[in-house]
Tab-separated table of C-alpha atoms in Angstrom:
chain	number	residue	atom	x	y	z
G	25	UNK	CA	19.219	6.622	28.123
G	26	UNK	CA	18.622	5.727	24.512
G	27	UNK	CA	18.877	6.790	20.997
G	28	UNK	CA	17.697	3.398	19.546
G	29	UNK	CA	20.166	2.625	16.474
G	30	UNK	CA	19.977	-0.058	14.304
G	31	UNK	CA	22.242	-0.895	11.305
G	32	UNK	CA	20.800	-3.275	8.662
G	33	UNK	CA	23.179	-4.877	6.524
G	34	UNK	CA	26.985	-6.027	6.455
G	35	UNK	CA	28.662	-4.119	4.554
G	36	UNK	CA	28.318	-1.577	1.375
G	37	UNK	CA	27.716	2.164	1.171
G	38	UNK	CA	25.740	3.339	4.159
G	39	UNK	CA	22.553	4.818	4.517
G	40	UNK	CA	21.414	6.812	6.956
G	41	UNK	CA	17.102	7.524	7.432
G	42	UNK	CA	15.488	10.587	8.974
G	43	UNK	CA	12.233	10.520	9.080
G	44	UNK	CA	9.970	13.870	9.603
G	45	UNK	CA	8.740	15.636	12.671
G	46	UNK	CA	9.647	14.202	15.812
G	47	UNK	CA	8.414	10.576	15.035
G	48	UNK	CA	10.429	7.210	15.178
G	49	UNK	CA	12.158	6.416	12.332
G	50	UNK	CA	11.054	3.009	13.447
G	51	UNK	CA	8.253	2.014	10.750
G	52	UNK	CA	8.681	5.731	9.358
G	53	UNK	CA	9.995	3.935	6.197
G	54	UNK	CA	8.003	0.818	5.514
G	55	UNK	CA	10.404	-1.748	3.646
G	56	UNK	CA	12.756	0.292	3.008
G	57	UNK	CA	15.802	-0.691	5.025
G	58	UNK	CA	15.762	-4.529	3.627
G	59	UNK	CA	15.476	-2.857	-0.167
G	60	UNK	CA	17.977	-1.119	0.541
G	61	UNK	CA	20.163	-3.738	1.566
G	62	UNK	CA	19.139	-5.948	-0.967
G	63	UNK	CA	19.679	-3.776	-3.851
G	64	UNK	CA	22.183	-1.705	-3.989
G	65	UNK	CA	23.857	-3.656	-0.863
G	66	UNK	CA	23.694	-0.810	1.379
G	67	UNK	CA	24.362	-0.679	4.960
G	68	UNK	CA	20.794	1.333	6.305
G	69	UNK	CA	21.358	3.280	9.725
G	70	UNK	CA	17.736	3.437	11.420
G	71	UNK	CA	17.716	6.262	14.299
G	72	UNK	CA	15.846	8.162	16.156
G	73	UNK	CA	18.074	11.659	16.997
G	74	UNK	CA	17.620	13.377	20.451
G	75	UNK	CA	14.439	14.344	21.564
G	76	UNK	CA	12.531	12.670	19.350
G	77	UNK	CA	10.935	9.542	18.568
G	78	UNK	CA	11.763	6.760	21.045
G	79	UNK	CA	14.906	8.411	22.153
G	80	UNK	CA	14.719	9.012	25.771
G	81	UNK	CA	18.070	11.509	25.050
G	82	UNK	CA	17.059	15.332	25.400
G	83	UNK	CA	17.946	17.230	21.936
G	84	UNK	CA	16.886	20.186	20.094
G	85	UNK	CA	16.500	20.675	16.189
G	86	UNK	CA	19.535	23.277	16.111
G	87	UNK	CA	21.778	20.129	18.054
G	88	UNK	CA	20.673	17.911	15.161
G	89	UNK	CA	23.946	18.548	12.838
G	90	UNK	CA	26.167	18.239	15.401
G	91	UNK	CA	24.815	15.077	16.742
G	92	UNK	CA	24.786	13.118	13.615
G	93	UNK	CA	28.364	14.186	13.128
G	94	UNK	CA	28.974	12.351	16.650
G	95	UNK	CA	27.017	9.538	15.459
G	96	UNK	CA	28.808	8.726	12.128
G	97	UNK	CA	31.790	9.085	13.689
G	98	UNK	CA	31.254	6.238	16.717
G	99	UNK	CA	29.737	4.144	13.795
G	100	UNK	CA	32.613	4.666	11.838
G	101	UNK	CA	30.420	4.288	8.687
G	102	UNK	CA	31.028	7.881	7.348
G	103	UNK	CA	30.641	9.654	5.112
G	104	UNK	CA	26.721	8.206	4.504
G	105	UNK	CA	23.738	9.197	2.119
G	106	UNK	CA	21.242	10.889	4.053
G	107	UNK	CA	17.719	10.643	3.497
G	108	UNK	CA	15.350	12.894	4.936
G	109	UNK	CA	11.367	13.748	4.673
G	110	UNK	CA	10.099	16.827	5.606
G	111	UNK	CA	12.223	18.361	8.689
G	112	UNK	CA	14.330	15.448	8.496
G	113	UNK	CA	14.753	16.906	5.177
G	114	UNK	CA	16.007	20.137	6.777
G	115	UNK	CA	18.291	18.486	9.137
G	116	UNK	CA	19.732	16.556	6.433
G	117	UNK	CA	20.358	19.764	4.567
G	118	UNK	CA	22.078	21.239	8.058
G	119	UNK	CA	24.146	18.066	8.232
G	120	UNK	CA	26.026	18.647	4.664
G	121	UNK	CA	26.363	22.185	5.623
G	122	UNK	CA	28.105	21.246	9.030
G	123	UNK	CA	30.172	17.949	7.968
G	124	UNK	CA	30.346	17.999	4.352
G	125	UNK	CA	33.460	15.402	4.810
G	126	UNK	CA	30.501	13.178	6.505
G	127	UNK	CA	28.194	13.223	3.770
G	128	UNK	CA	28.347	10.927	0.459
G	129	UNK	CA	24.729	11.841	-0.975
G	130	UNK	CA	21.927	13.514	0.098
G	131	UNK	CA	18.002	12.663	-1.134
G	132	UNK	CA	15.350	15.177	0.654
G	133	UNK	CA	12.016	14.271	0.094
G	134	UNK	CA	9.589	17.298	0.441
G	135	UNK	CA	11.941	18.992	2.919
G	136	UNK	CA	10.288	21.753	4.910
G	137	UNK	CA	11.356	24.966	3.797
G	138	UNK	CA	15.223	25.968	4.761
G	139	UNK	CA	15.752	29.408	4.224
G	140	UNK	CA	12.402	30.743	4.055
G	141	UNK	CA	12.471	32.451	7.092
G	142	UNK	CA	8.949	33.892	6.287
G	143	UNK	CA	7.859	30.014	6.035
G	144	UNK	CA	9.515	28.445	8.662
G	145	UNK	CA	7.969	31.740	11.004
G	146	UNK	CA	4.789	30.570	10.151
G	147	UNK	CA	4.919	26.652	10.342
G	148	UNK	CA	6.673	27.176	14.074
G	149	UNK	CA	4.064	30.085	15.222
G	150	UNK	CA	1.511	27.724	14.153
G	151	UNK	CA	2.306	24.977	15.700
G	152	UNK	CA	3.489	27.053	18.989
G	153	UNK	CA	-0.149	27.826	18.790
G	154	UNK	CA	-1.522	24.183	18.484
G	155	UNK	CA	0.479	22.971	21.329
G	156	UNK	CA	-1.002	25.991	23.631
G	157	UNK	CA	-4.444	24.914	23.235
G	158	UNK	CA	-3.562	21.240	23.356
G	159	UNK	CA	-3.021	21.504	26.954
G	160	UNK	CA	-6.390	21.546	27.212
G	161	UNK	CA	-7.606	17.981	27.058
G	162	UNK	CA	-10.455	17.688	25.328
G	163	UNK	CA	-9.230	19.927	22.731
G	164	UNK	CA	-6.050	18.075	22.415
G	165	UNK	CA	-8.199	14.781	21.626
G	166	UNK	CA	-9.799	16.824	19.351
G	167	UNK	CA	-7.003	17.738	17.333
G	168	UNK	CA	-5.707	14.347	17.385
G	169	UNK	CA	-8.888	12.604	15.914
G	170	UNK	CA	-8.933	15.589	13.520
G	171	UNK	CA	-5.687	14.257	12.567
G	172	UNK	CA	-6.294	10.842	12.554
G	173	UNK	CA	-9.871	11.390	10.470
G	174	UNK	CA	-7.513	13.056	7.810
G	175	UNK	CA	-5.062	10.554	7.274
G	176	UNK	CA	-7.925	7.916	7.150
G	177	UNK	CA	-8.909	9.809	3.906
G	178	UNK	CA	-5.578	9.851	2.424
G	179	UNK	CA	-5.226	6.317	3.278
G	180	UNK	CA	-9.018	5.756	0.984
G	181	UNK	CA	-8.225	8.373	-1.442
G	182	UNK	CA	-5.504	6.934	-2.134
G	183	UNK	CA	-5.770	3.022	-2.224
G	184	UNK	CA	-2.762	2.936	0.926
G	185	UNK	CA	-2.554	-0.913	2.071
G	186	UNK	CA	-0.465	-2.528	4.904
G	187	UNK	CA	2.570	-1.309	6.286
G	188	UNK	CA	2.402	2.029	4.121
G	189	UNK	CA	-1.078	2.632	5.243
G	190	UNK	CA	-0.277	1.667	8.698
G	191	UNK	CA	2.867	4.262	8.527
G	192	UNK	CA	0.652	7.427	7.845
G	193	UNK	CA	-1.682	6.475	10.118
G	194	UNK	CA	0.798	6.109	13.304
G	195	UNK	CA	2.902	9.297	11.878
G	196	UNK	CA	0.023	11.389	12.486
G	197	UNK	CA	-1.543	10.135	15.292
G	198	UNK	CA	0.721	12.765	17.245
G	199	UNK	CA	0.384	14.733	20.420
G	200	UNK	CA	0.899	18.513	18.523
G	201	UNK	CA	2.673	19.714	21.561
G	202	UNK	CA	5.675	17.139	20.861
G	203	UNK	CA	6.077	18.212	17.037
G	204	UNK	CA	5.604	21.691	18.247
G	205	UNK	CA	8.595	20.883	20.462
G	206	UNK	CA	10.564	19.724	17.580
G	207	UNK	CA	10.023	22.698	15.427
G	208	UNK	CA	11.357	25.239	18.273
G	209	UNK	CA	14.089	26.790	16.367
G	210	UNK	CA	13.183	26.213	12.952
G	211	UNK	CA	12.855	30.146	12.262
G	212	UNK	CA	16.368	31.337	13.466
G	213	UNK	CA	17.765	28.059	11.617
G	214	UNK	CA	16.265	29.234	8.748
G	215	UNK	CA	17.971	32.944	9.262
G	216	UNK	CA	21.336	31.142	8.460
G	217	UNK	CA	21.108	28.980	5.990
G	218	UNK	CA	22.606	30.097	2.307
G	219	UNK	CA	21.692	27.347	-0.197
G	220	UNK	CA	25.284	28.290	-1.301
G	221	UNK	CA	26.932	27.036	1.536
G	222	UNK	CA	25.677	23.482	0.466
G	223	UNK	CA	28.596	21.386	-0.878
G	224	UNK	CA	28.482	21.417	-4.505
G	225	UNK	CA	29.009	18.107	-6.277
G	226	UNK	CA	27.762	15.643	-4.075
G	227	UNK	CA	25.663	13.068	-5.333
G	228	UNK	CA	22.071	14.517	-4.410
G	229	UNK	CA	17.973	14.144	-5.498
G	230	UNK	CA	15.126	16.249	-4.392
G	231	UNK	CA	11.574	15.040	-4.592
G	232	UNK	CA	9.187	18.025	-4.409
G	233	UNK	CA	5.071	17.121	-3.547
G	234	UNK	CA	3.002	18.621	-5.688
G	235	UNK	CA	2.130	21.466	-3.506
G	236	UNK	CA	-1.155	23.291	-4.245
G	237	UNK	CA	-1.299	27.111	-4.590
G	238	UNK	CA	-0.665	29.355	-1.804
G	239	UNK	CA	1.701	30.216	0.921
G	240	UNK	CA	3.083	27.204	1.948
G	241	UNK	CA	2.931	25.859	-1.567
G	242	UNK	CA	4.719	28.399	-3.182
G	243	UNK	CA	7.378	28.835	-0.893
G	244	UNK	CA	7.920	25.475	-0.523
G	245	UNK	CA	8.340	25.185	-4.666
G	246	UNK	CA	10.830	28.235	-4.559
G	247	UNK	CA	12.853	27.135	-1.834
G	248	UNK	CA	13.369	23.708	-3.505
G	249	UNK	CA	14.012	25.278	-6.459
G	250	UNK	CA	17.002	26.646	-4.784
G	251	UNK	CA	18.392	24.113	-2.952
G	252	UNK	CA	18.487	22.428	-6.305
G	253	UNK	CA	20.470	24.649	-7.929
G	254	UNK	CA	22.933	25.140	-4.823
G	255	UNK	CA	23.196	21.123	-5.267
G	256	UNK	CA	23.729	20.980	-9.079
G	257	UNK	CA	20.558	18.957	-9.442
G	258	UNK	CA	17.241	19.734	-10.777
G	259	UNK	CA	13.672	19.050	-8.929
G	260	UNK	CA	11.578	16.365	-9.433
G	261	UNK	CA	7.850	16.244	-9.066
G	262	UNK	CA	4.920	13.819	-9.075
G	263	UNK	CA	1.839	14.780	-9.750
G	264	UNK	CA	-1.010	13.738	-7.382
G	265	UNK	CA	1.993	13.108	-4.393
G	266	UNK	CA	1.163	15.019	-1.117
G	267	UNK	CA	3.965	15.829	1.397
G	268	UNK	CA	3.796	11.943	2.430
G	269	UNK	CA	5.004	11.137	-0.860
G	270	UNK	CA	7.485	8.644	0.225
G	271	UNK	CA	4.683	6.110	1.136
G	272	UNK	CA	2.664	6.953	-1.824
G	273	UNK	CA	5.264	6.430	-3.761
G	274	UNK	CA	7.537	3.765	-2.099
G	275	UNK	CA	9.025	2.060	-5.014
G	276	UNK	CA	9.690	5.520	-7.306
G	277	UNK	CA	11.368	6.607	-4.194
G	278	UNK	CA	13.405	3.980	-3.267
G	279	UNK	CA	14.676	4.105	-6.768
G	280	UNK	CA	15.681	7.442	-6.013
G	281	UNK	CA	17.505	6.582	-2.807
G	282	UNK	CA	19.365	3.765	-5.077
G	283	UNK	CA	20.397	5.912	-7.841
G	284	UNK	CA	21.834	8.676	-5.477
G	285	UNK	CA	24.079	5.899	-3.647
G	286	UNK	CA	24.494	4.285	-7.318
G	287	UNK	CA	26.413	7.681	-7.735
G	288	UNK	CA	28.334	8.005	-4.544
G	289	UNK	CA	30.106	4.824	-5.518
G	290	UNK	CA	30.588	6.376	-9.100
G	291	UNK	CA	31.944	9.504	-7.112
G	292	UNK	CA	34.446	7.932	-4.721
């Protein structure tokens, strides 16, 4: 079985990319890795955890921490800056909680929702109900062209070219019943997680989308809000992003990811 690993770089302050849902982390980040290296000389860990991705390893989201801890430590490149989108966001936020001694930094782009158990309720019931009827298939194509239609929008609307286009188009071309999958949990992860428990001082960033009105968008604001001030760091926000902010704004964000490890080296 696999978990597909690979380590770009030498040497330097490590890096370690989790991308959202259940996808690869393969491509997730388009350029990334080699700008990374290049400038500030990291060392970027590309991985695809347990039961997602092209990992042929079962896993489950609430094995996540426990299996990056494992994973640093046979790399021996701890403690690493962890980036994560969305629920890789989340895990990321698990990880520091669980092996604060293995992480250096942390930068969470648009992480779902930790400790909103309200939230996280929804976003797994909803899903739950997706997957049930995808296993129908002709609905389940339908829900995948629905998906693809949408990101072909926010590819026009938004001017997307190459490999960044090409990344939100193959991130959610999905089968719902495998992010469903990777959600499973979410909800009783949420019931224990205390912003507070968060290790204070570490070298951190948080890059909110600019969430529209509503459920979703207002928790999502508050519960940034205070994972920022459990971190010691304040939120930042572009206007226009969407929750695939990280390819519409590559550069901006990779400029993040730099100053964060920038600080870790400051730090140690």
């Amino acid at each position: 079985m696999s978990e597909h690993i690979e380590v770009h770089g030498s040497s330097g302050p490590p890096v370690l990319l989790l991308p959202g849902g259940h996808v690869s982390c393969h491509g997730f980040y388009p350029g990334y890795a080699e700008a990374l290296v290049a400038d500030p000389g990291a060392r970027v860990i590309v991985h695809d955890r347990p039961g997602t991705g092209r990992s042929t390893v079962p896993g489950t989201l609430a094995g996540a921490s426990g299996h990056l801890h494992a994973l640093v430590g046979r790399l021996g490149m701890g403690p690493v800056v962890v980036v994560g989108q969305s629920l890789g966001g989340d895990v990321a936020l698990l990880f520091a909680r669980d092996f604060p001694e293995d992480v250096a930094g942390l930068v969470l782009l648009d992480p779902v929702p930790c400790g909103d158990v309200g939230l996280a309720r929804l976003l797994e019931r909803r899903y739950a109900g997706l997957a049930r009827v995808a296993r129908v298939p002709p609905v389940r194509r339908l829900i995948r062209r629905l998906m693809r239609a949408t990101a072909e929008r926010e590819i026009a609307k938004r001017g997307l070219r190459g490999s960044v286009a090409d990344a939100l188009e193959w991130s959610t071309d999905i089968d719902v019943r495998e992010l469903a999958r990777a959600l499973e949990g979410l909800s009783a992860l949420a019931e224990g997680f205390c912003p507070s428990d968060l290790p204070r001082g570490v070298p951190a960033a948080i890059v909110s989308a600019d969430h529209q009105p509503g459920r979703i968008g207002d928790g999502a604001r508050a519960a940034h809000a205070r994972v920022a001030a459990a971190l010691g760091v304040p939120v930042t926000r572009w206007p226009g992003t969407s929750h695939s902010l990280h390819l519409e704004q590559p550069e901006r964000t990779i400029e993040v990811i730099r100053a964060v490890v920038r600080r870790t080296t400051d730090h140690a």
